[in-house]
PDB file of C-alpha atoms in Angstrom:
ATOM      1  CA  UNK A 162    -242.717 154.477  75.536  1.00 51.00           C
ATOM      2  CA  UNK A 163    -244.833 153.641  72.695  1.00 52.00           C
ATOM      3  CA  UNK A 164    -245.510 149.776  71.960  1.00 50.00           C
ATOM      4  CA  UNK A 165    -243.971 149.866  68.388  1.00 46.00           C
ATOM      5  CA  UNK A 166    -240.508 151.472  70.169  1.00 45.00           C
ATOM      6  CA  UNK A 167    -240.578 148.827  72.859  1.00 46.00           C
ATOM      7  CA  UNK A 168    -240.857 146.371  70.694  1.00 42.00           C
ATOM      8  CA  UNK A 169    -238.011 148.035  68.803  1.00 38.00           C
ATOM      9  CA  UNK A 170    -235.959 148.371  71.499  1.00 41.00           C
ATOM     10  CA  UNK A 171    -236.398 144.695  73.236  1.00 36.00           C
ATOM     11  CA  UNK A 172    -235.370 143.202  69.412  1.00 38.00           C
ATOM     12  CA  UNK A 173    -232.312 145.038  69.304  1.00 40.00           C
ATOM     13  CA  UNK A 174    -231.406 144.286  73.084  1.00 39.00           C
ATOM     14  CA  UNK A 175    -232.186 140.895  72.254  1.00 35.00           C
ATOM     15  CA  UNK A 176    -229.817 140.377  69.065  1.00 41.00           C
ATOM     16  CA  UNK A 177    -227.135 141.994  70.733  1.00 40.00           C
ATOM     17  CA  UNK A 178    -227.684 139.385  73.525  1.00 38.00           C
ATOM     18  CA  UNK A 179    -227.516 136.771  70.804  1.00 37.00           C
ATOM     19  CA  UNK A 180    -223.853 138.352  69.079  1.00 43.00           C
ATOM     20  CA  UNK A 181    -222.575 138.427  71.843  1.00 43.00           C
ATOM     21  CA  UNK A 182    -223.223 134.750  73.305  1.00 41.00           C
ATOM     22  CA  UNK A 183    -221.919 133.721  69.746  1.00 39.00           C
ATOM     23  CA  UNK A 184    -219.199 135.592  70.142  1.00 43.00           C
ATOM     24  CA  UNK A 185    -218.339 134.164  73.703  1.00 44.00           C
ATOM     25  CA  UNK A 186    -219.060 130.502  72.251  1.00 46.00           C
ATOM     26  CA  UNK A 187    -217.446 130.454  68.957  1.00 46.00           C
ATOM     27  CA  UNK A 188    -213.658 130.055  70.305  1.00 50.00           C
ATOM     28  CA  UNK A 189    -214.499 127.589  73.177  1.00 50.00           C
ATOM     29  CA  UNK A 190    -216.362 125.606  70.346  1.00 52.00           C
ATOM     30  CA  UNK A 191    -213.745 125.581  67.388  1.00 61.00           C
ATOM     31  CA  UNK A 192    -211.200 124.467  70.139  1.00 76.00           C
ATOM     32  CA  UNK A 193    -212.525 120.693  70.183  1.00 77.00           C
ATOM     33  CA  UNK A 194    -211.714 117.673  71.642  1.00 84.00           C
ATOM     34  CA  UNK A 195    -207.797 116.962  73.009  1.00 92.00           C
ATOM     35  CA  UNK A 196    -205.419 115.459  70.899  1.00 95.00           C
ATOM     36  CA  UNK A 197    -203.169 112.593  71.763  1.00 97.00           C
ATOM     37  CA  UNK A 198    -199.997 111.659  69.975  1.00 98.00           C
ATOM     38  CA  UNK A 199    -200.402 108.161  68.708  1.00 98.00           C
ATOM     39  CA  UNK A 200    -197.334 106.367  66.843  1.00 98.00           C
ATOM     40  CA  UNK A 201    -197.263 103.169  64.649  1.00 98.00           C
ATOM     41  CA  UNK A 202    -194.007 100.967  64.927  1.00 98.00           C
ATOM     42  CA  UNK A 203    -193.797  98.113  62.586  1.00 98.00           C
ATOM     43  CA  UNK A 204    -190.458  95.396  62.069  1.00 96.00           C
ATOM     44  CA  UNK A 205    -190.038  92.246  61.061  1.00 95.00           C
ATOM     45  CA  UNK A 206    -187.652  89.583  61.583  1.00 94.00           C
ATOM     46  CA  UNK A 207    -185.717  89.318  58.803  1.00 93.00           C
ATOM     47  CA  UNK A 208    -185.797  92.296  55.468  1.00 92.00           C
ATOM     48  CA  UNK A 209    -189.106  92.132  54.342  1.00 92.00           C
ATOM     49  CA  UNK A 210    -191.893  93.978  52.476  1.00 92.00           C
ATOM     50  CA  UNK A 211    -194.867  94.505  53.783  1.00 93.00           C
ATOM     51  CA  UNK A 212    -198.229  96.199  53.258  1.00 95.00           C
ATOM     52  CA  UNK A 213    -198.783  98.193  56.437  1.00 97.00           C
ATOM     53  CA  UNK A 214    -202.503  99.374  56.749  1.00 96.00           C
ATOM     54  CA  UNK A 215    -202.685 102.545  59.550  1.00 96.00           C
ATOM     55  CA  UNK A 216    -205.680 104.666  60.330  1.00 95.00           C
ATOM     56  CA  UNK A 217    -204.333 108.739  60.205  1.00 94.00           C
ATOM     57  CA  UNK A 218    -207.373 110.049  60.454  1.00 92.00           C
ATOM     58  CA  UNK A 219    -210.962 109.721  62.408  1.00 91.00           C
ATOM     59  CA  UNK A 220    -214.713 110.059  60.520  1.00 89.00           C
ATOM     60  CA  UNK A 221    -216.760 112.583  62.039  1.00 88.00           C
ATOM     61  CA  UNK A 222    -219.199 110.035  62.571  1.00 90.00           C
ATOM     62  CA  UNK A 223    -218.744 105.938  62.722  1.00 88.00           C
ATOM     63  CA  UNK A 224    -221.354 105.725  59.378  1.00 91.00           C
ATOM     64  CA  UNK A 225    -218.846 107.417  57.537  1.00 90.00           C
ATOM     65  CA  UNK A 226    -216.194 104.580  58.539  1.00 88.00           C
ATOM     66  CA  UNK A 227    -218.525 102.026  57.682  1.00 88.00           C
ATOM     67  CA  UNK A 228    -219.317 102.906  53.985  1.00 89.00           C
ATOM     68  CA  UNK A 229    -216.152 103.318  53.496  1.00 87.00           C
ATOM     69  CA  UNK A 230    -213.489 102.106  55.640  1.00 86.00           C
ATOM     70  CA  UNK A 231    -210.304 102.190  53.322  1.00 84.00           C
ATOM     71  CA  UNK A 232    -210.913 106.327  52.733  1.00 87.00           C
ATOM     72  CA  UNK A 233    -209.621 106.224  57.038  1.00 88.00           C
ATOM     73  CA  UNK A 234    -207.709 103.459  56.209  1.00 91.00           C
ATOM     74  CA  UNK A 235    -204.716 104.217  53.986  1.00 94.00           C
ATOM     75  CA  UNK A 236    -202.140 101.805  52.945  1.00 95.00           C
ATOM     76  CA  UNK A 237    -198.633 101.612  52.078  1.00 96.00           C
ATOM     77  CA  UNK A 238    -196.129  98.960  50.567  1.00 95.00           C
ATOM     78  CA  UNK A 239    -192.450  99.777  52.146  1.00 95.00           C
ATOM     79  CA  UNK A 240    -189.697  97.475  52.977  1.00 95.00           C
ATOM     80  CA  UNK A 241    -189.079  96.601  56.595  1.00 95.00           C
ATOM     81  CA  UNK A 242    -186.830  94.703  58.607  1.00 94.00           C
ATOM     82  CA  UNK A 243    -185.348  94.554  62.424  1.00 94.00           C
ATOM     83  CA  UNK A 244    -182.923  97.725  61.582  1.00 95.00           C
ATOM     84  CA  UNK A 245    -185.018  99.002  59.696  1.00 96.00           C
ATOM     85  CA  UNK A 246    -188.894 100.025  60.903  1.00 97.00           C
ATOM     86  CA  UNK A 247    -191.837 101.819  59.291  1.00 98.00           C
ATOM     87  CA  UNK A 248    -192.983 104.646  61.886  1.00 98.00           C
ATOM     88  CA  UNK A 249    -195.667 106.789  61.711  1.00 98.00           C
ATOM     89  CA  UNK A 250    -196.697 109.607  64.206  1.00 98.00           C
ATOM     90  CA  UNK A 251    -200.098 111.098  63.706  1.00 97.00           C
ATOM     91  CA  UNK A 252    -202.752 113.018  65.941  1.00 97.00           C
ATOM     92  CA  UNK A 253    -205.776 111.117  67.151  1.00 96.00           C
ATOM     93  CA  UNK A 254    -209.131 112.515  69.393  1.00 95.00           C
ATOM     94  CA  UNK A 255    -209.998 108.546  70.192  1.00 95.00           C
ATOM     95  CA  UNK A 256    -207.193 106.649  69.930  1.00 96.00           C
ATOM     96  CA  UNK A 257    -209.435 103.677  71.538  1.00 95.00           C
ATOM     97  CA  UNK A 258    -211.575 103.943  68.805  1.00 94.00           C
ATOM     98  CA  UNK A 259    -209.553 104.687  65.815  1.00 94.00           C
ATOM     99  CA  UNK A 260    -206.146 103.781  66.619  1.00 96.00           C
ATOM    100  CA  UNK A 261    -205.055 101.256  64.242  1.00 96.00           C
ATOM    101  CA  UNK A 262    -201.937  99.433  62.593  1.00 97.00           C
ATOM    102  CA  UNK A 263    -202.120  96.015  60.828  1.00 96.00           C
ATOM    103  CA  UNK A 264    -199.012  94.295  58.576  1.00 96.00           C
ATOM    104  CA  UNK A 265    -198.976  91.496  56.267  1.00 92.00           C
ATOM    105  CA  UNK A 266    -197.153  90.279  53.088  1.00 87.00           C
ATOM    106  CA  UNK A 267    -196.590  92.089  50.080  1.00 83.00           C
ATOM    107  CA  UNK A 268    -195.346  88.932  48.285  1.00 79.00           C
ATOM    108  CA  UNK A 269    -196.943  86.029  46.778  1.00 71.00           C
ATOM    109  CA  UNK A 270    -199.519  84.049  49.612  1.00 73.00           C
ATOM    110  CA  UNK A 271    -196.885  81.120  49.074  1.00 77.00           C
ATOM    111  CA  UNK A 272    -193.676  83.262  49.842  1.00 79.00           C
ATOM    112  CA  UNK A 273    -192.126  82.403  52.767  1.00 82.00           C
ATOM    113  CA  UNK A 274    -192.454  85.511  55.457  1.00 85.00           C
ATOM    114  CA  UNK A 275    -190.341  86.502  58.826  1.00 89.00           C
ATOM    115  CA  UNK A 276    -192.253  87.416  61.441  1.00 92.00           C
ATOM    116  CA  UNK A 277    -194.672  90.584  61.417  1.00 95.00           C
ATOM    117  CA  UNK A 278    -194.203  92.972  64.729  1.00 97.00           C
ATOM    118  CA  UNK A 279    -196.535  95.975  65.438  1.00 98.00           C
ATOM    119  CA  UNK A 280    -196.433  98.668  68.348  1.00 98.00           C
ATOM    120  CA  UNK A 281    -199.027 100.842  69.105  1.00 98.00           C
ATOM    121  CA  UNK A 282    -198.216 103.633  71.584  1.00 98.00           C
ATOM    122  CA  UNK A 283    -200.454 106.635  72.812  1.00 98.00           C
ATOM    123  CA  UNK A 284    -198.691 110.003  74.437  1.00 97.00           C
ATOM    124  CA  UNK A 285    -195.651 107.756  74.759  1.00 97.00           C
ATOM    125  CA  UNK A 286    -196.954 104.740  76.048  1.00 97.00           C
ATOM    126  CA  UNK A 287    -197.073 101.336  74.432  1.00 98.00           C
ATOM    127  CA  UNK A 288    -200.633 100.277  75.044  1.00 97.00           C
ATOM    128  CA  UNK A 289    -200.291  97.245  72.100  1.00 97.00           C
ATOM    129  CA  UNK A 290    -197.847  95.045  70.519  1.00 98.00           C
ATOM    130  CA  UNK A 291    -198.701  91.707  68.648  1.00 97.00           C
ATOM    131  CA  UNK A 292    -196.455  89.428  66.424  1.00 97.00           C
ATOM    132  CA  UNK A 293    -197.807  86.552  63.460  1.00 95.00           C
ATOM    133  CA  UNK A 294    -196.020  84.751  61.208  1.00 92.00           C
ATOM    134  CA  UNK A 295    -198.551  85.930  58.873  1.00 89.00           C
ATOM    135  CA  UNK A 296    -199.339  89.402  59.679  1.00 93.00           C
ATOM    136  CA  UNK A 297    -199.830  91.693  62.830  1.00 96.00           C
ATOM    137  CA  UNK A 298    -202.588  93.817  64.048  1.00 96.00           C
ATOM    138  CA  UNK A 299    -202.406  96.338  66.955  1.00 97.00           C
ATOM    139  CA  UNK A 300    -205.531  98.092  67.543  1.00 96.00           C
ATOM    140  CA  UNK A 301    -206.790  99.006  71.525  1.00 94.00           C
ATOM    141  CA  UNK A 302    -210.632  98.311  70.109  1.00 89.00           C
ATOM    142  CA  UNK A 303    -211.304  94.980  69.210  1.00 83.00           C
ATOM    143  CA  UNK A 304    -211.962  94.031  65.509  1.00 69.00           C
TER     144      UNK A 304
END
């Protein structure tokens, strides 16, 4: 065989080793890391509302977080009481990490508040509750 067509021939035996690994490797790779089921409970004692901070979503990287922590750290204003608890369910890769829930007041500093209750369960556990007459922060990392 002549140099040129061995040359030829080892290129095109060599990209068709490279498809094919790419191939192989792109599902395993889009699959990524497990998901676990986290859920935010929040009460209080008496009818209340509160601004409940909760962390839905993860940054790909923890610099992203920290220039700009509110973007994974969405907040709503809803009214809450013993019968009557905010819930969210969302999806989380590191619920150590990430997993977050924190209530306080949405009424003047001076109001008088009930007591704040969070829960903080992963796949169905409860891995973190806390209470404050203040406010209430359930998070497995510490902050």
């Amino acid at each position: 065989m002549r140099p040129s067509m061995r040359r030829l021939t080892t290129t095109a035996a060599l990209s068709v080793m490279i498809a094919a690994a790419t191939v192989t490797a792109g599902p395993a790779a889009a699959q990524g890391p497990a998901m676990h089921q986290v859920r935010y409970t929040v009460t209080t004692d008496a009818p209340f509302y509160a601004k409940i901070y909760y962390r839905d979503a993860e940054p790909a990287v923890f610099s992203d977080y920290s220039h700009n922590p509110y973007l994974f750290s969405p907040m709503v204003e809803a009214d809450v009481g013993p019968d009557q608890p905010w819930v969210l369910e969302t999806q989380l890769a590191d619920p150590t990490m990430w997993a977050m829930v924190m209530v306080q007041s949405a009424e003047s500093p001076n109001f008088p508040t009930p007591a704040f209750n969070c829960e903080l369960a992963v796949d169905g556990i409860v891995v973190k509750t806390h209470s404050g007459p203040k406010g209430a922060l359930c998070s497995i990392r510490s902050w």
